[in-house]
Short mmCIF file of C-alpha atoms in Angstrom, two decimals:
data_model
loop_
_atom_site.label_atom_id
_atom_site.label_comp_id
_atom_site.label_asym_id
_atom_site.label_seq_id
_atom_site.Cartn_x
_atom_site.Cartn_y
_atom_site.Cartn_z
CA UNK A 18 148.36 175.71 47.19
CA UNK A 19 150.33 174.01 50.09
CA UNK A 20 147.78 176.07 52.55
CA UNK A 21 144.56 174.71 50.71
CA UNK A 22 146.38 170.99 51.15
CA UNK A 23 147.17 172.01 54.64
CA UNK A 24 143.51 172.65 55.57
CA UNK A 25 141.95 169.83 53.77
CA UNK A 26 143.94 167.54 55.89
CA UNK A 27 142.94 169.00 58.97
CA UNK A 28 139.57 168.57 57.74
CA UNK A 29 139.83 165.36 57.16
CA UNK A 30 141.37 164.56 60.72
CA UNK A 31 138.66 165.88 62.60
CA UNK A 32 135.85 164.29 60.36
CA UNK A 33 137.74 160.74 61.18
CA UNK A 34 138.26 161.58 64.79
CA UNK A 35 134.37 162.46 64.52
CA UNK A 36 133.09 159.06 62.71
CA UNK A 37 135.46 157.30 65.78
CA UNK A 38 133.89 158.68 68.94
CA UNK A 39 130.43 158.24 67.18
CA UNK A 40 131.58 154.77 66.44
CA UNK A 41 132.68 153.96 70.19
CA UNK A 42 129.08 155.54 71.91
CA UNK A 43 127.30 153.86 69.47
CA UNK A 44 129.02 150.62 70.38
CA UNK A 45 129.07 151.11 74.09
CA UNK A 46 125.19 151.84 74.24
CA UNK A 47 124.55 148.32 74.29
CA UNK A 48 126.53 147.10 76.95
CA UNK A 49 125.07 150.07 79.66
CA UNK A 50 121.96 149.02 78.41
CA UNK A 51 122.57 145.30 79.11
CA UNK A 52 124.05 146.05 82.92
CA UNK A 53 120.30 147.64 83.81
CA UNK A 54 118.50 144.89 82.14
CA UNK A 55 117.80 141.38 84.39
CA UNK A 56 117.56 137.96 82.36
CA UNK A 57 114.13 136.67 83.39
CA UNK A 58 113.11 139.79 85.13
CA UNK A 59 109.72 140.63 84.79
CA UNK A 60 108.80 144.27 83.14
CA UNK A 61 106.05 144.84 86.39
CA UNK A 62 108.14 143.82 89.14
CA UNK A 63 108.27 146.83 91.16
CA UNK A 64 104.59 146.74 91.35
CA UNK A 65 104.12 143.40 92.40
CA UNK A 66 102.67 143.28 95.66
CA UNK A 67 104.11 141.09 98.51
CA UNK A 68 102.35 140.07 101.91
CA UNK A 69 104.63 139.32 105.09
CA UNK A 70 103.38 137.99 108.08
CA UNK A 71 103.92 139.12 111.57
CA UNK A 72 107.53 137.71 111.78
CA UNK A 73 108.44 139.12 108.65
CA UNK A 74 108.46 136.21 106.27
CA UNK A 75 107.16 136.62 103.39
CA UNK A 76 104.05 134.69 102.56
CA UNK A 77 103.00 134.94 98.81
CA UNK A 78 103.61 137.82 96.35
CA UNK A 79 101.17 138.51 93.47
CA UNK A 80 103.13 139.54 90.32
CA UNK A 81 101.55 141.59 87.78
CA UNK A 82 101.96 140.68 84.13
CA UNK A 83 100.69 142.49 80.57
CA UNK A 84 97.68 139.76 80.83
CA UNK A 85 97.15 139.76 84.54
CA UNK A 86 98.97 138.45 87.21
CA UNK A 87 100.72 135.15 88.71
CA UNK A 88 100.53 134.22 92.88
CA UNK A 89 103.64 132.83 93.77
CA UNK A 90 104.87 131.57 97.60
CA UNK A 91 107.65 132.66 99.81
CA UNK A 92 109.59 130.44 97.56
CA UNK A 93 108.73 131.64 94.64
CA UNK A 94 106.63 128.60 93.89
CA UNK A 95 103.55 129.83 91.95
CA UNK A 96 100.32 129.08 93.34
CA UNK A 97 98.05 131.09 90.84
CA UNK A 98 97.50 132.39 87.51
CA UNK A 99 95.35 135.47 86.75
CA UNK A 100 94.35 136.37 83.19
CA UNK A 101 92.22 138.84 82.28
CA UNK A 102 89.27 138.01 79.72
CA UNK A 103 87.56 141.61 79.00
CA UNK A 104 85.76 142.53 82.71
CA UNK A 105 86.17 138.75 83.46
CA UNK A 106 89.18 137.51 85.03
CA UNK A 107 90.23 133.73 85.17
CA UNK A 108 91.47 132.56 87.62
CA UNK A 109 93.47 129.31 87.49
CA UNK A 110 95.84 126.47 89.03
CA UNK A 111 99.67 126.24 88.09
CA UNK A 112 98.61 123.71 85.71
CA UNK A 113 96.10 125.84 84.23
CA UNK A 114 93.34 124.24 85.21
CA UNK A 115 90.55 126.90 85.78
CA UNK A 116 89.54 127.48 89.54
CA UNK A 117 86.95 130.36 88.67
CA UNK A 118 86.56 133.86 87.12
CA UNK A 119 85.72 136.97 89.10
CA UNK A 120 83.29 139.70 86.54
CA UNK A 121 82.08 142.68 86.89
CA UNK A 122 78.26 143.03 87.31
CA UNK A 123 75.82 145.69 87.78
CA UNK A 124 76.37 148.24 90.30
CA UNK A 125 79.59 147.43 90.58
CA UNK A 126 79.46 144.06 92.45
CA UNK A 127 81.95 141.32 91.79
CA UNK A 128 80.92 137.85 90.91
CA UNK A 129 82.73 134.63 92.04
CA UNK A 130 81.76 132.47 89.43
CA UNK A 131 83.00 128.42 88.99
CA UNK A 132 85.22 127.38 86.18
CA UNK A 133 82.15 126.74 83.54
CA UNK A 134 80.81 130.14 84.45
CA UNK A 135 77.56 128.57 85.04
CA UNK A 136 77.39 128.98 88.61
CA UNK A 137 77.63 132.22 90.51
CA UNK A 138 79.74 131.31 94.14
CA UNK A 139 79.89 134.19 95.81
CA UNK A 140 79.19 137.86 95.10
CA UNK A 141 80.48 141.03 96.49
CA UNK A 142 78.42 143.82 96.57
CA UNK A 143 78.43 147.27 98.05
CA UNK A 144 76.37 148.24 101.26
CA UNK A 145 75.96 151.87 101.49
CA UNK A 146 79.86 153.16 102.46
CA UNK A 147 81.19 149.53 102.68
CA UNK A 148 80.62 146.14 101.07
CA UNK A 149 79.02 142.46 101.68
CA UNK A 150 80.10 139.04 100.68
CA UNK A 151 77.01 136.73 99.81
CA UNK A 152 77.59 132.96 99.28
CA UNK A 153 75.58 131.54 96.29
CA UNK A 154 72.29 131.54 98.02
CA UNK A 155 72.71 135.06 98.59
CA UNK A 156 73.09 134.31 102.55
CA UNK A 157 75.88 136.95 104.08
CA UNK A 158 79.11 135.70 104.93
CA UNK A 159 81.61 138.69 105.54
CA UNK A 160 80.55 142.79 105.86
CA UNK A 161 83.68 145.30 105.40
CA UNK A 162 82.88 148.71 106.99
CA UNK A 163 85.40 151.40 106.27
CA UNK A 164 86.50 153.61 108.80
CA UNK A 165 89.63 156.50 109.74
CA UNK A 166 91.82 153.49 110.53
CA UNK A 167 91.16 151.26 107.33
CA UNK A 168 88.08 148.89 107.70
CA UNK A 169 86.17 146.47 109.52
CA UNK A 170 85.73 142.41 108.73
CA UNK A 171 82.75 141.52 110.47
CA UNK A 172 80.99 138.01 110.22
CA UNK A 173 77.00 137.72 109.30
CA UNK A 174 76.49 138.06 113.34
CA UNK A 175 78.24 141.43 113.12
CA UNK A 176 80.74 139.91 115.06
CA UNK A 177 83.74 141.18 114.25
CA UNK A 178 86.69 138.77 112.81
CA UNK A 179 89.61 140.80 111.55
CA UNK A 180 90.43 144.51 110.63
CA UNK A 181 92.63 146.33 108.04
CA UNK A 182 94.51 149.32 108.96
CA UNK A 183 96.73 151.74 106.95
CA UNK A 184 99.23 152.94 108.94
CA UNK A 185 102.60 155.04 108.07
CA UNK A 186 102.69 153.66 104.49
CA UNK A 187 101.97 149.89 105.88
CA UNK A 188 98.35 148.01 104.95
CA UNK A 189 98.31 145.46 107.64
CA UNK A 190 95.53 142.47 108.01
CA UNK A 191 95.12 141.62 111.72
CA UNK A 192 92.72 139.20 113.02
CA UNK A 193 90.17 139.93 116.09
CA UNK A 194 92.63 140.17 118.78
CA UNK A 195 94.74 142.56 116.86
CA UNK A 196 97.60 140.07 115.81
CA UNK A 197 99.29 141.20 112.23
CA UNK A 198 98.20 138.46 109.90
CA UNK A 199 99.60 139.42 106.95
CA UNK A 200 101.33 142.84 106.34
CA UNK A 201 102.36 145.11 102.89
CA UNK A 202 104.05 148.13 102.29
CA UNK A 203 102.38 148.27 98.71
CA UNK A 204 100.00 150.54 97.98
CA UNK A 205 96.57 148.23 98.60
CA UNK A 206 92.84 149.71 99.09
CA UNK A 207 91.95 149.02 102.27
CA UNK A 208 88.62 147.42 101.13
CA UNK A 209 90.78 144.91 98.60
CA UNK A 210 93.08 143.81 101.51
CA UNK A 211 89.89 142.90 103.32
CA UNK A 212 89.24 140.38 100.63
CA UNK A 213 92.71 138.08 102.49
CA UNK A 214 90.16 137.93 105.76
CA UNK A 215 87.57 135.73 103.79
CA UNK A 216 88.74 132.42 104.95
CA UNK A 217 85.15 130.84 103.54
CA UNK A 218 87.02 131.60 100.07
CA UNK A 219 90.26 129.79 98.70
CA UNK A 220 93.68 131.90 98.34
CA UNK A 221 92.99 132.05 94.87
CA UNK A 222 89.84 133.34 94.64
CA UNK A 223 90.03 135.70 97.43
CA UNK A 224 93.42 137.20 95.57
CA UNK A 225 91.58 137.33 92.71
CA UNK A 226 88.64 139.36 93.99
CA UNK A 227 91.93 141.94 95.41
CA UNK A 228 93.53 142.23 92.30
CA UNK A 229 90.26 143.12 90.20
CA UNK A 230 89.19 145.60 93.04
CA UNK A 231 92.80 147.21 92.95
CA UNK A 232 93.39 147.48 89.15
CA UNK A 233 90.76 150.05 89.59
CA UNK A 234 90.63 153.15 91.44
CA UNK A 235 86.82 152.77 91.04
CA UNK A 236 84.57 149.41 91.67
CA UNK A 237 85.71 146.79 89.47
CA UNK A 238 87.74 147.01 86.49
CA UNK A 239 86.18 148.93 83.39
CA UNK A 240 86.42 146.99 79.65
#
């Protein structure tokens, strides 16, 4: 009898002793939880992708979010918002106010349309291997021409007025003379960087025409 009572206790320790560490992992889970998790951090930061320019300053970063994206400066100061609407994505101000959408059309081209959508401003198109940026009459304003380096950023005299080479793990955006622009160790198509060379385009628009060509591995973003 005092055996049985001997072993039931013992029993009884170790099923306490159990329930306790339980208790205490259970508890502490939390708090390791908390010390890898930064108030205000966004969940797609380590994709964002961030442009330097040839003194190493950053310039503007664009942030991806579930709906899109946000532009913000060197200081963190947004300058964009991004939001996509099906194939369409709006493009507006920090105050919302629309600026334009960029949607998907046939063949794969990209339209720059105005903020009523009623107006098409400029379209990007391919051209056999590489692609061309019409204005709204249709009149060419920029050709990109791929090539072993990266790609070529001529104007509508085939002139050219900036290039785009992938070098070492670096996409860098130089202008004719070969001066670094604006530089990114992020993972960028070579043809999308391109888009930061149209200076007939506004920031927005022309990182808005990037990030739809690089949330796809193909032309354009699918529905």
């Amino acid at each position: 009898m005092m055996a049985r009572l001997l072993l039931l206790s013992v029993l009884v320790l170790i099923g306490n002793a159990g329930c306790s560490r339980q208790e205490s992992s259970e508890a502490q889970a939390p708090r390791a939880q908390q010390t890898t998790t930064v108030p205000g951090e966004e969940a797609a930061a380590p994709n964002k992708l961030k442009f330097k320019d040839a003194d190493d300053r950053e310039r503007f970063s664009l942030k991806p979010k579930d709906d899109g994206a946000k532009l913000v400066d060197g200081e963190d100061r947004e300058l964009a918002r991004y939001k996509w609407k099906g194939v369409a994505l709006k493009v507006s101000g920090p105050d919302d106010a629309v600026l334009g959408h960029v949607v998907s059309s046939a063949g794969g081209a990209l339209a720059v349309r105005d903020a009523e959508q009623r107006q098409i401003l400029f379209t990007f198109a391919r051209q056999g291997t590489g692609w061309r940026l019409n204005d709204a009459k249709g009149t060419l304003l920029y050709a990109v021409s791929p090539d072993d380096e990266g790609a070529s950023i001529q104007d509508a005299t085939g002139t050219e007025v900036a290039r785009v080479k992938v070098r070492e793990g670096k996409v860098s955006v130089r202008d004719a003379t070969g001066r670094t622009l604006l530089a990114t160790k992020s993972l960028v198509r070579a043809d999308a960087a391109a888009c930061l060379a149209f200076e007939r385009m506004e920031l927005p628009l022309r990182m808005g025409l990037l990030f739809h060509l690089q949330s796809s591995p193909g032309e354009g973003r699918q529905p």
